[in-house]
Short mmCIF file of C-alpha atoms and ligand atoms in Angstrom, two decimals:
data_model
loop_
_atom_site.label_atom_id
_atom_site.label_comp_id
_atom_site.label_asym_id
_atom_site.label_seq_id
_atom_site.Cartn_x
_atom_site.Cartn_y
_atom_site.Cartn_z
CA MET A 17 10.96 6.69 19.53
CA ALA A 18 8.29 7.23 16.22
CA ASP A 19 4.94 5.59 16.28
CA LEU A 20 5.41 4.03 12.78
CA LEU A 21 4.83 0.38 13.10
CA ARG A 22 1.09 -0.02 13.79
CA LYS A 23 -0.28 -3.66 15.02
CA PRO A 24 -3.60 -5.13 14.27
CA LEU A 25 -6.45 -3.64 15.82
CA ALA A 26 -8.26 -7.41 16.26
CA SER A 27 -7.99 -10.23 14.65
CA GLU A 28 -11.04 -9.83 12.55
CA GLY A 29 -13.44 -6.99 11.90
CA LEU A 30 -11.95 -3.81 11.63
CA VAL A 31 -8.31 -4.55 11.85
CA HIS A 32 -6.59 -1.31 10.99
CA ALA A 33 -8.26 2.18 10.90
CA ILE A 34 -5.62 4.75 9.95
CA THR A 35 -6.52 8.18 9.39
CA ALA A 36 -4.60 11.21 8.17
CA GLU A 37 -5.12 12.98 12.04
CA ASN A 38 -4.20 9.29 14.29
CA ALA A 39 -0.81 9.07 11.58
CA GLY A 40 0.06 12.78 12.27
CA TRP A 41 0.31 13.67 8.67
CA ARG A 42 -2.10 15.17 5.76
CA TYR A 43 -2.90 12.71 3.38
CA VAL A 44 -2.86 8.94 3.33
CA GLY A 45 -5.54 6.58 5.29
CA PHE A 46 -6.23 3.01 5.52
CA GLU A 47 -8.52 0.91 6.71
CA LEU A 48 -8.15 -2.97 6.79
CA HIS A 49 -11.36 -5.49 7.12
CA ARG A 50 -11.44 -9.25 7.72
CA LEU A 51 -14.63 -10.56 7.49
CA ALA A 52 -16.00 -14.30 7.99
CA PRO A 53 -18.52 -15.40 5.04
CA GLY A 54 -21.57 -13.57 5.95
CA ALA A 55 -20.19 -10.66 7.54
CA ALA A 56 -20.31 -6.95 6.49
CA ALA A 57 -18.25 -3.34 6.80
CA THR A 58 -19.44 -0.09 5.53
CA GLY A 59 -18.22 3.38 5.40
CA LEU A 60 -18.53 6.79 3.99
CA THR A 61 -15.55 8.23 1.65
CA LYS A 62 -16.48 11.90 2.92
CA ASP A 63 -13.99 14.17 2.00
CA ARG A 64 -11.66 11.06 0.44
CA GLU A 65 -11.37 9.33 -2.55
CA ALA A 66 -11.13 5.58 -1.84
CA ILE A 67 -9.40 2.99 -3.51
CA LEU A 68 -11.02 -0.60 -2.54
CA VAL A 69 -8.52 -3.94 -2.54
CA MET A 70 -10.12 -7.10 -2.75
CA VAL A 71 -6.89 -8.59 -1.06
CA GLU A 72 -7.89 -12.00 -0.69
CA GLY A 73 -11.52 -13.60 -0.66
CA HIS A 74 -14.71 -12.70 -2.53
CA ALA A 75 -17.29 -10.41 -1.27
CA GLN A 76 -20.33 -8.38 -2.64
CA VAL A 77 -19.63 -4.84 -2.88
CA GLN A 78 -21.86 -1.85 -3.08
CA ALA A 79 -20.72 1.48 -3.59
CA ALA A 80 -21.38 5.09 -5.11
CA GLY A 81 -25.10 3.69 -5.56
CA GLN A 82 -24.31 0.86 -7.48
CA ASP A 83 -24.17 -2.91 -7.18
CA TRP A 84 -20.71 -3.78 -8.02
CA GLY A 85 -21.72 -7.81 -7.87
CA VAL A 86 -19.10 -10.21 -6.22
CA LEU A 87 -15.60 -9.02 -6.46
CA GLY A 88 -12.44 -11.05 -5.47
CA ASP A 89 -10.95 -14.00 -7.10
CA ARG A 90 -7.61 -15.16 -5.30
CA MET A 91 -8.09 -16.72 -1.98
CA ASP A 92 -4.74 -16.36 -0.46
CA VAL A 93 -2.91 -13.11 -1.40
CA PHE A 94 0.23 -15.35 -2.24
CA GLU A 95 -1.34 -16.90 -5.27
CA LYS A 96 -0.29 -13.34 -6.82
CA THR A 97 -3.34 -12.88 -9.44
CA ALA A 98 -4.46 -9.47 -10.14
CA PRO A 99 -6.56 -8.03 -7.50
CA HIS A 100 -10.10 -6.63 -8.30
CA CYS A 101 -10.49 -3.39 -6.93
CA LEU A 102 -12.82 -0.65 -6.89
CA TYR A 103 -11.98 3.37 -7.03
CA ILE A 104 -15.27 5.04 -5.08
CA PRO A 105 -14.95 9.04 -4.98
CA PRO A 106 -15.69 11.06 -2.18
CA ALA A 107 -19.15 11.53 -0.43
CA GLN A 108 -19.88 7.95 -1.47
CA SER A 109 -21.21 5.22 0.80
CA TRP A 110 -19.67 1.76 0.31
CA GLU A 111 -20.99 -1.70 1.94
CA VAL A 112 -18.87 -5.13 1.53
CA THR A 113 -20.69 -8.28 2.32
CA ALA A 114 -18.30 -11.07 2.66
CA THR A 115 -19.35 -14.39 0.28
CA THR A 116 -16.35 -16.17 1.45
CA ALA A 117 -13.77 -15.30 4.33
CA CYS A 118 -12.18 -12.14 3.11
CA THR A 119 -9.67 -9.48 3.62
CA VAL A 120 -10.36 -5.94 2.04
CA ALA A 121 -8.34 -2.46 2.12
CA ILE A 122 -9.91 0.69 1.81
CA CYS A 123 -6.75 3.09 0.32
CA LEU A 124 -7.95 6.64 1.32
CA ALA A 125 -6.51 10.22 0.56
CA PRO A 126 -8.14 13.77 -0.03
CA GLY A 127 -10.37 14.03 -3.06
CA ARG A 128 -12.63 16.55 -4.73
CA GLY A 129 -14.81 14.27 -7.13
CA ASP A 130 -13.27 14.79 -10.33
CA TYR A 131 -12.97 10.99 -10.91
CA PRO A 132 -16.28 8.57 -11.18
CA ALA A 133 -16.41 5.26 -9.37
CA ARG A 134 -14.82 2.32 -11.65
CA ARG A 135 -13.37 -0.93 -11.29
CA LEU A 136 -9.63 -1.31 -11.57
CA GLY A 137 -8.02 -4.81 -12.15
CA PRO A 138 -7.92 -7.31 -12.49
CA ASP A 139 -7.59 -6.86 -16.44
CA GLY A 140 -4.87 -4.42 -17.02
CA ILE A 141 -2.68 -5.17 -14.08
CA THR A 142 0.27 -7.63 -14.83
CA LEU A 143 2.39 -8.96 -12.29
CA THR A 144 5.69 -7.31 -13.81
CA GLN A 145 9.46 -8.09 -12.19
CA ARG A 146 11.48 -5.21 -10.57
CA GLY A 147 15.51 -5.55 -9.89
CA ASP A 148 17.43 -8.54 -9.93
CA GLY A 149 19.20 -11.00 -8.23
CA SER A 150 18.37 -10.86 -4.53
CA ASN A 151 16.68 -7.38 -5.12
CA THR A 152 14.19 -9.27 -7.58
CA ARG A 153 10.58 -8.69 -6.56
CA TRP A 154 7.10 -8.82 -8.48
CA ILE A 155 4.77 -5.56 -8.55
CA ASN A 156 0.94 -5.38 -9.39
CA ASN A 157 0.48 -1.47 -10.27
CA ILE A 158 -3.30 -0.93 -9.10
CA ALA A 159 -3.11 2.95 -9.57
CA MET A 160 0.14 4.37 -10.48
CA GLU A 161 0.58 7.74 -12.25
CA ASP A 162 0.54 6.72 -15.82
CA ALA A 163 -3.27 5.55 -14.78
CA ASP A 164 -5.24 9.06 -14.77
CA VAL A 165 -7.98 6.96 -12.56
CA ALA A 166 -7.42 8.74 -9.30
CA GLU A 167 -6.93 12.19 -7.67
CA SER A 168 -4.34 11.94 -5.46
CA LEU A 169 -4.03 8.01 -4.52
CA LEU A 170 -1.50 5.84 -5.85
CA VAL A 171 -1.47 2.37 -4.74
CA THR A 172 0.51 -0.85 -5.57
CA GLU A 173 1.11 -4.39 -4.50
CA VAL A 174 4.75 -5.60 -3.91
CA PHE A 175 5.78 -9.21 -3.53
CA THR A 176 9.48 -10.09 -2.15
CA PRO A 177 10.70 -13.62 -2.72
CA ALA A 178 11.99 -14.62 0.68
CA GLY A 179 15.65 -13.54 1.00
CA ASN A 180 15.31 -10.79 -1.32
CA TRP A 181 14.98 -7.19 -0.61
CA SER A 182 12.64 -4.57 -1.96
CA SER A 183 12.02 -0.82 -1.79
CA TYR A 184 15.48 -0.94 -2.51
CA PRO A 185 18.49 0.66 -3.29
CA SER A 186 16.91 2.94 -0.73
CA HIS A 187 14.75 5.74 -1.69
CA ARG A 188 12.76 8.83 -0.38
CA HIS A 189 9.90 11.03 -1.73
CA ASP A 190 9.43 13.23 1.19
CA GLU A 191 9.77 17.12 -0.81
CA ASP A 192 7.42 18.98 -2.57
CA ASP A 193 9.73 20.05 -5.68
CA TYR A 194 8.51 18.45 -8.56
CA PRO A 195 10.17 17.41 -10.85
CA ARG A 196 13.30 16.76 -8.67
CA ILE A 197 11.20 14.69 -6.21
CA THR A 198 7.67 14.64 -4.81
CA TYR A 199 6.17 14.72 -1.49
CA LEU A 200 4.39 11.28 -0.72
CA GLU A 201 3.28 10.27 1.96
CA GLU A 202 3.05 6.08 2.59
CA SER A 203 1.86 3.13 4.35
CA TYR A 204 2.60 -0.68 4.05
CA TYR A 205 0.25 -3.45 5.01
CA HIS A 206 2.61 -6.30 5.26
CA ARG A 207 1.74 -9.87 4.62
CA LEU A 208 4.40 -13.25 5.39
CA ASN A 209 4.04 -16.48 3.90
CA PRO A 210 4.47 -18.62 5.96
CA PRO A 211 2.51 -16.04 8.28
CA GLN A 212 4.43 -16.83 11.37
CA GLY A 213 7.31 -14.92 9.93
CA PHE A 214 8.71 -11.73 10.23
CA GLY A 215 10.23 -8.96 7.82
CA ILE A 216 12.40 -6.20 8.33
CA GLN A 217 11.68 -2.27 7.48
CA ARG A 218 13.89 0.57 7.88
CA VAL A 219 12.57 4.30 7.89
CA TYR A 220 15.41 6.59 8.02
CA THR A 221 16.38 10.21 6.90
CA ASP A 222 20.10 11.35 5.55
CA ASP A 223 20.62 13.23 8.40
CA GLY A 224 19.70 10.54 10.90
CA THR A 225 17.27 12.26 12.99
CA LEU A 226 14.52 9.53 12.20
CA ASP A 227 16.14 6.00 11.82
CA GLU A 228 13.65 3.25 12.82
CA THR A 229 14.36 -0.57 12.04
CA MET A 230 11.08 -2.48 12.78
CA THR A 231 10.50 -5.86 12.85
CA VAL A 232 7.13 -6.73 10.71
CA LYS A 233 5.01 -9.42 11.12
CA ASN A 234 1.59 -10.66 9.22
CA HIS A 235 -0.87 -7.86 9.05
CA ASP A 236 1.40 -5.10 10.31
CA VAL A 237 1.27 -1.48 8.88
CA VAL A 238 4.44 0.69 8.69
CA LEU A 239 3.84 4.34 8.30
CA VAL A 240 6.75 6.42 6.32
CA PRO A 241 5.82 9.75 6.71
CA ARG A 242 9.48 11.06 5.45
CA GLY A 243 13.05 9.18 4.58
CA HIS A 244 13.93 6.05 2.91
CA HIS A 245 12.01 2.87 3.74
CA PRO A 246 13.69 -0.75 2.31
CA CYS A 247 11.95 -3.89 3.37
CA ALA A 248 14.10 -7.49 3.81
CA ALA A 249 12.05 -10.69 3.38
CA PRO A 250 14.11 -13.52 5.46
CA HIS A 251 15.12 -16.69 4.19
CA GLY A 252 12.15 -18.89 4.18
CA TYR A 253 9.54 -16.02 4.28
CA GLU A 254 7.88 -14.46 1.00
CA MET A 255 6.81 -10.77 1.94
CA TYR A 256 3.67 -9.56 0.49
CA TYR A 257 2.99 -5.38 1.30
CA LEU A 258 0.39 -3.25 -0.06
CA ASN A 259 1.37 0.30 -0.41
CA VAL A 260 -0.66 3.47 -0.56
CA MET A 261 1.15 6.85 -1.58
CA ALA A 262 -0.44 10.06 -1.67
CA GLY A 263 0.86 13.97 -1.58
CA PRO A 264 -0.05 17.04 -2.99
CA LEU A 265 0.77 16.06 -6.63
CA ARG A 266 -0.01 12.39 -8.08
CA LYS A 267 3.45 11.84 -9.16
CA TRP A 268 5.88 9.49 -7.78
CA ARG A 269 9.42 10.96 -8.18
CA PHE A 270 12.08 9.88 -5.43
CA ILE A 271 15.95 10.49 -4.53
CA ALA A 272 18.08 7.59 -3.60
CA ASP A 273 19.97 7.56 -0.49
CA PRO A 274 23.43 9.09 -1.88
CA ASP A 275 25.16 6.22 0.02
CA HIS A 276 23.48 3.42 -2.09
CA ALA A 277 22.56 5.52 -5.38
CA TRP A 278 25.20 3.46 -7.06
CA LEU A 279 22.68 0.19 -6.70
CA MET A 280 20.21 1.89 -8.95
O1 LIG B 4 10.16 -1.12 -5.77
C1 LIG B 4 9.83 -1.66 -4.89
O2 LIG B 4 10.22 -2.39 -4.26
C2 LIG B 4 8.42 -1.04 -3.96
C3 LIG B 4 8.66 0.63 -4.10
O3 LIG B 4 8.75 1.05 -5.29
C4 LIG B 4 7.42 0.99 -2.98
O4 LIG B 4 6.17 1.32 -3.68
C5 LIG B 4 7.88 2.52 -2.65
O5 LIG B 4 8.80 2.61 -1.74
C6 LIG B 4 7.50 3.51 -2.95
O6 LIG B 4 8.48 4.82 -2.99
#
C-alpha cells in the first residue's frame, strides 16, 4: 500500500511537514501550521522557493528581510474570499506570529532565486467556476502558470460543493513530455465543512499498478506522485483543498483517463 494519505501530526503547531525526501519524490514540499493567538512559526527556505498561504486567520509576517504587516482576511476558509499569500525566494528566513487563531500553509519547491519576494492576492485572485452540474467547483488560482511569479510552484485553492466531484474528469500529469503532458507532483491539503465530514480521493494509474481510494478527513494531506486523482464530496459536506504542484517545467499539461475523456 502506497503511503499517500498523511494524517495531521498534531492539532496545533506544526501539523504537516512534508518534504521531497519524506514524500519519496523530488519537487513538492508542504508545511501546515495552526497557531493560537501569540504563537509563532519560523523557517528558512534554503534551496526552495515558498508560497505562504494564509488559509484562515490573521498573522504578522516577516520574510526575506521585510515586514509584510498583518496578512489574512477570512477567519474560516469556507468564507471563500481570496487568500492573502506571499512569495518567498530561496535562502530567506520567514516568521509568522498569529494575531488571531490562524492556519498558515508553506508551499515549497526547488528554486534558484530568480523571483523577488512579493505579495500574491487578495487582489487579482477571483473565485472562478470550473465545470458544471455535479462537477461544478470553485477555483482561487493563487499562482498558476499564467502568473510569472515563481520558478516551479503552481498553487491553487479548490472549493467543491457538497455532493459534487472535482479534479474530475480524472486526469494525470506524470510524464515529462511537454507540450503533450508535464511531470508535476501534487499535494492536496483537505478541509471539510462541517469539519466532522469526510471526502473521497482516488489516486490511480491507467495500468492499475497504483490504485488507492482514500477517505480524507479535515486537515489530511494526500500525495499524488503519479496517476489520476479525482475527489468527491458527500452530500452535506463541502470540501476545500489547497493544491501544490511542481516539477521540472512550470506548466500544467494533463491527459484525461481515456475511459472518462468523453466527459471533458
Ligand atoms: O479542476 C479541479 O477540480 C482541480 C484540479 O485542477 C487540481 O488542481 C488538479 O488536479 C491539478 O492537476
